[in-house]
Amino acid sequence: AATKRAVEADGPSHFVKTPVSRTFVENGATQFKTRLLRGLGWEIIRVPFFEWERLGTPGEKEADLRARGVSTTKWPRRTPT
């Protein structure tokens, strides 16, 4: 059977910042949702906002998605106007 895959764009509301190290960790609701989806056979590909924001160009963002295993060949291409 084919694996069901989901790309999760995790914005700031998906995280809490730890007080000591000041790093982001997934909040409880996000962890729970991930466990539920994985239990139902889904593969979750997470894209945290703080990683996405560091990428500059659309090409860099597309390359990042491909590196995460996301096929971008079926996505519509934006043409400059």
N, C-alpha and C. Protein backbone atom coordinates (compact mmCIF):
# COMPACT_ATOMS: atom_id res chain seq x y z
N ALA A 1 0.84 -1.19 0.00
CA ALA A 1 0.00 0.00 0.00
C ALA A 1 0.88 1.24 0.00
N ALA A 2 0.40 2.26 -0.67
CA ALA A 2 1.14 3.52 -0.75
C ALA A 2 1.10 4.23 0.60
N THR A 3 2.19 4.89 0.91
CA THR A 3 2.26 5.66 2.15
C THR A 3 1.52 6.98 1.96
N LYS A 4 0.71 7.33 2.94
CA LYS A 4 0.05 8.64 2.92
C LYS A 4 1.04 9.64 3.48
N ARG A 5 1.22 10.75 2.77
CA ARG A 5 2.18 11.76 3.20
C ARG A 5 1.48 13.09 3.38
N ALA A 6 1.89 13.82 4.38
CA ALA A 6 1.37 15.16 4.63
C ALA A 6 2.53 16.11 4.88
N VAL A 7 2.44 17.29 4.30
CA VAL A 7 3.41 18.35 4.57
C VAL A 7 2.76 19.31 5.54
N GLU A 8 3.40 19.49 6.68
CA GLU A 8 2.87 20.35 7.74
C GLU A 8 3.70 21.63 7.79
N ALA A 9 3.08 22.75 7.46
CA ALA A 9 3.73 24.06 7.58
C ALA A 9 3.50 24.54 9.00
N ASP A 10 4.51 24.41 9.83
CA ASP A 10 4.39 24.72 11.25
C ASP A 10 4.72 26.18 11.53
N GLY A 11 3.68 26.97 11.78
CA GLY A 11 3.87 28.37 12.15
C GLY A 11 4.21 28.52 13.62
N PRO A 12 4.35 29.76 14.07
CA PRO A 12 4.74 30.00 15.46
C PRO A 12 3.81 29.39 16.49
N SER A 13 2.53 29.25 16.17
CA SER A 13 1.59 28.71 17.16
C SER A 13 1.79 27.22 17.41
N HIS A 14 2.64 26.56 16.64
CA HIS A 14 2.93 25.14 16.82
C HIS A 14 4.05 24.90 17.83
N PHE A 15 4.66 25.98 18.32
CA PHE A 15 5.85 25.85 19.15
C PHE A 15 5.74 26.65 20.43
N VAL A 16 6.55 26.25 21.40
CA VAL A 16 6.82 27.05 22.58
C VAL A 16 8.34 27.24 22.64
N LYS A 17 8.75 28.34 23.22
CA LYS A 17 10.18 28.62 23.33
C LYS A 17 10.63 28.24 24.72
N THR A 18 11.68 27.43 24.81
CA THR A 18 12.18 27.00 26.11
C THR A 18 12.84 28.19 26.82
N PRO A 19 12.62 28.32 28.12
CA PRO A 19 13.12 29.50 28.82
C PRO A 19 14.64 29.55 28.96
N VAL A 20 15.28 28.41 29.07
CA VAL A 20 16.73 28.41 29.31
C VAL A 20 17.50 28.53 28.00
N SER A 21 17.24 27.62 27.07
CA SER A 21 18.02 27.61 25.83
C SER A 21 17.45 28.53 24.76
N ARG A 22 16.21 29.01 24.97
CA ARG A 22 15.55 29.89 24.01
C ARG A 22 15.39 29.25 22.63
N THR A 23 15.23 27.93 22.62
CA THR A 23 14.98 27.21 21.37
C THR A 23 13.50 26.85 21.28
N PHE A 24 13.05 26.56 20.08
CA PHE A 24 11.65 26.20 19.86
C PHE A 24 11.47 24.70 19.98
N VAL A 25 10.41 24.28 20.67
CA VAL A 25 10.00 22.88 20.73
C VAL A 25 8.51 22.82 20.40
N GLU A 26 8.09 21.70 19.81
CA GLU A 26 6.68 21.55 19.45
C GLU A 26 5.81 21.58 20.70
N ASN A 27 4.68 22.25 20.61
CA ASN A 27 3.77 22.28 21.75
C ASN A 27 3.01 20.96 21.84
N GLY A 28 2.28 20.79 22.92
CA GLY A 28 1.58 19.53 23.17
C GLY A 28 0.55 19.19 22.10
N ALA A 29 -0.20 20.18 21.63
CA ALA A 29 -1.23 19.91 20.61
C ALA A 29 -0.60 19.41 19.32
N THR A 30 0.53 19.99 18.94
CA THR A 30 1.22 19.56 17.71
C THR A 30 1.77 18.15 17.88
N GLN A 31 2.34 17.86 19.04
CA GLN A 31 2.86 16.51 19.29
C GLN A 31 1.73 15.49 19.26
N PHE A 32 0.58 15.84 19.83
CA PHE A 32 -0.56 14.94 19.85
C PHE A 32 -1.08 14.66 18.44
N LYS A 33 -1.22 15.72 17.64
CA LYS A 33 -1.68 15.56 16.25
C LYS A 33 -0.74 14.67 15.46
N THR A 34 0.56 14.87 15.66
CA THR A 34 1.55 14.06 14.96
C THR A 34 1.41 12.58 15.34
N ARG A 35 1.25 12.30 16.63
CA ARG A 35 1.06 10.91 17.07
C ARG A 35 -0.19 10.29 16.46
N LEU A 36 -1.28 11.07 16.43
CA LEU A 36 -2.52 10.56 15.84
C LEU A 36 -2.35 10.23 14.36
N LEU A 37 -1.79 11.16 13.62
CA LEU A 37 -1.62 10.94 12.18
C LEU A 37 -0.69 9.78 11.89
N ARG A 38 0.41 9.69 12.62
CA ARG A 38 1.33 8.56 12.42
C ARG A 38 0.64 7.24 12.77
N GLY A 39 -0.18 7.25 13.80
CA GLY A 39 -0.92 6.05 14.17
C GLY A 39 -1.91 5.62 13.10
N LEU A 40 -2.35 6.57 12.28
CA LEU A 40 -3.26 6.27 11.17
C LEU A 40 -2.51 5.97 9.87
N GLY A 41 -1.17 5.89 9.97
CA GLY A 41 -0.38 5.50 8.81
C GLY A 41 0.17 6.64 7.97
N TRP A 42 0.09 7.86 8.46
CA TRP A 42 0.60 9.00 7.71
C TRP A 42 2.07 9.24 8.01
N GLU A 43 2.80 9.64 7.00
CA GLU A 43 4.16 10.16 7.16
C GLU A 43 4.04 11.67 7.19
N ILE A 44 4.57 12.31 8.21
CA ILE A 44 4.47 13.75 8.37
C ILE A 44 5.81 14.39 8.03
N ILE A 45 5.78 15.32 7.09
CA ILE A 45 6.98 16.09 6.73
C ILE A 45 6.77 17.49 7.30
N ARG A 46 7.55 17.84 8.28
CA ARG A 46 7.39 19.10 8.99
C ARG A 46 8.28 20.18 8.38
N VAL A 47 7.73 21.38 8.26
CA VAL A 47 8.49 22.54 7.79
C VAL A 47 8.28 23.66 8.82
N PRO A 48 9.18 23.76 9.80
CA PRO A 48 9.04 24.80 10.83
C PRO A 48 9.26 26.20 10.25
N PHE A 49 8.50 27.16 10.75
CA PHE A 49 8.57 28.53 10.24
C PHE A 49 9.96 29.12 10.35
N PHE A 50 10.70 28.81 11.42
CA PHE A 50 12.01 29.41 11.62
C PHE A 50 13.05 28.87 10.64
N GLU A 51 12.82 27.67 10.10
CA GLU A 51 13.70 27.16 9.04
C GLU A 51 13.29 27.75 7.69
N TRP A 52 11.98 27.83 7.45
CA TRP A 52 11.47 28.34 6.18
C TRP A 52 11.85 29.81 5.98
N GLU A 53 11.76 30.60 7.05
CA GLU A 53 12.06 32.03 6.96
C GLU A 53 13.52 32.31 6.63
N ARG A 54 14.40 31.38 6.95
CA ARG A 54 15.83 31.57 6.65
C ARG A 54 16.14 31.41 5.17
N LEU A 55 15.21 30.76 4.45
CA LEU A 55 15.42 30.54 3.02
C LEU A 55 15.01 31.80 2.26
N GLY A 56 15.85 32.21 1.30
CA GLY A 56 15.59 33.48 0.64
C GLY A 56 14.72 33.39 -0.59
N THR A 57 15.20 32.69 -1.58
CA THR A 57 14.54 32.70 -2.88
C THR A 57 13.55 31.54 -3.01
N PRO A 58 12.62 31.66 -3.94
CA PRO A 58 11.73 30.53 -4.20
C PRO A 58 12.50 29.26 -4.59
N GLY A 59 13.62 29.43 -5.28
CA GLY A 59 14.44 28.27 -5.64
C GLY A 59 15.03 27.58 -4.42
N GLU A 60 15.45 28.36 -3.43
CA GLU A 60 15.97 27.78 -2.19
C GLU A 60 14.87 27.04 -1.43
N LYS A 61 13.67 27.60 -1.44
CA LYS A 61 12.56 26.96 -0.75
C LYS A 61 12.17 25.67 -1.44
N GLU A 62 12.15 25.69 -2.76
CA GLU A 62 11.83 24.47 -3.51
C GLU A 62 12.90 23.40 -3.26
N ALA A 63 14.17 23.79 -3.26
CA ALA A 63 15.25 22.83 -3.00
C ALA A 63 15.12 22.25 -1.59
N ASP A 64 14.73 23.07 -0.64
CA ASP A 64 14.55 22.59 0.74
C ASP A 64 13.44 21.54 0.78
N LEU A 65 12.32 21.80 0.11
CA LEU A 65 11.23 20.83 0.09
C LEU A 65 11.67 19.52 -0.56
N ARG A 66 12.41 19.62 -1.65
CA ARG A 66 12.90 18.40 -2.31
C ARG A 66 13.83 17.63 -1.39
N ALA A 67 14.67 18.34 -0.63
CA ALA A 67 15.58 17.68 0.32
C ALA A 67 14.81 16.97 1.42
N ARG A 68 13.61 17.44 1.72
CA ARG A 68 12.76 16.80 2.73
C ARG A 68 11.95 15.65 2.14
N GLY A 69 12.10 15.42 0.84
CA GLY A 69 11.38 14.32 0.20
C GLY A 69 10.05 14.70 -0.41
N VAL A 70 9.82 16.00 -0.59
CA VAL A 70 8.57 16.47 -1.17
C VAL A 70 8.78 16.70 -2.66
N SER A 71 7.98 16.05 -3.49
CA SER A 71 8.05 16.26 -4.93
C SER A 71 7.36 17.57 -5.27
N THR A 72 8.05 18.44 -5.96
CA THR A 72 7.47 19.72 -6.33
C THR A 72 7.14 19.79 -7.82
N THR A 73 7.22 18.66 -8.51
CA THR A 73 7.01 18.68 -9.96
C THR A 73 5.57 18.94 -10.36
N LYS A 74 4.61 18.62 -9.50
CA LYS A 74 3.20 18.82 -9.85
C LYS A 74 2.66 20.16 -9.37
N TRP A 75 3.51 20.95 -8.72
CA TRP A 75 3.04 22.24 -8.21
C TRP A 75 2.98 23.24 -9.35
N PRO A 76 1.98 24.11 -9.34
CA PRO A 76 1.91 25.14 -10.39
C PRO A 76 3.08 26.12 -10.26
N ARG A 77 3.60 26.49 -11.39
CA ARG A 77 4.71 27.45 -11.41
C ARG A 77 4.14 28.85 -11.53
N ARG A 78 4.70 29.74 -10.74
CA ARG A 78 4.28 31.13 -10.85
C ARG A 78 5.11 31.79 -11.93
N THR A 79 4.43 32.48 -12.80
CA THR A 79 5.14 33.19 -13.87
C THR A 79 5.15 34.67 -13.55
N PRO A 80 6.29 35.32 -13.78
CA PRO A 80 6.38 36.76 -13.50
C PRO A 80 5.39 37.52 -14.37
N THR A 81 4.81 38.56 -13.82
CA THR A 81 3.88 39.38 -14.61
C THR A 81 4.47 40.75 -14.88
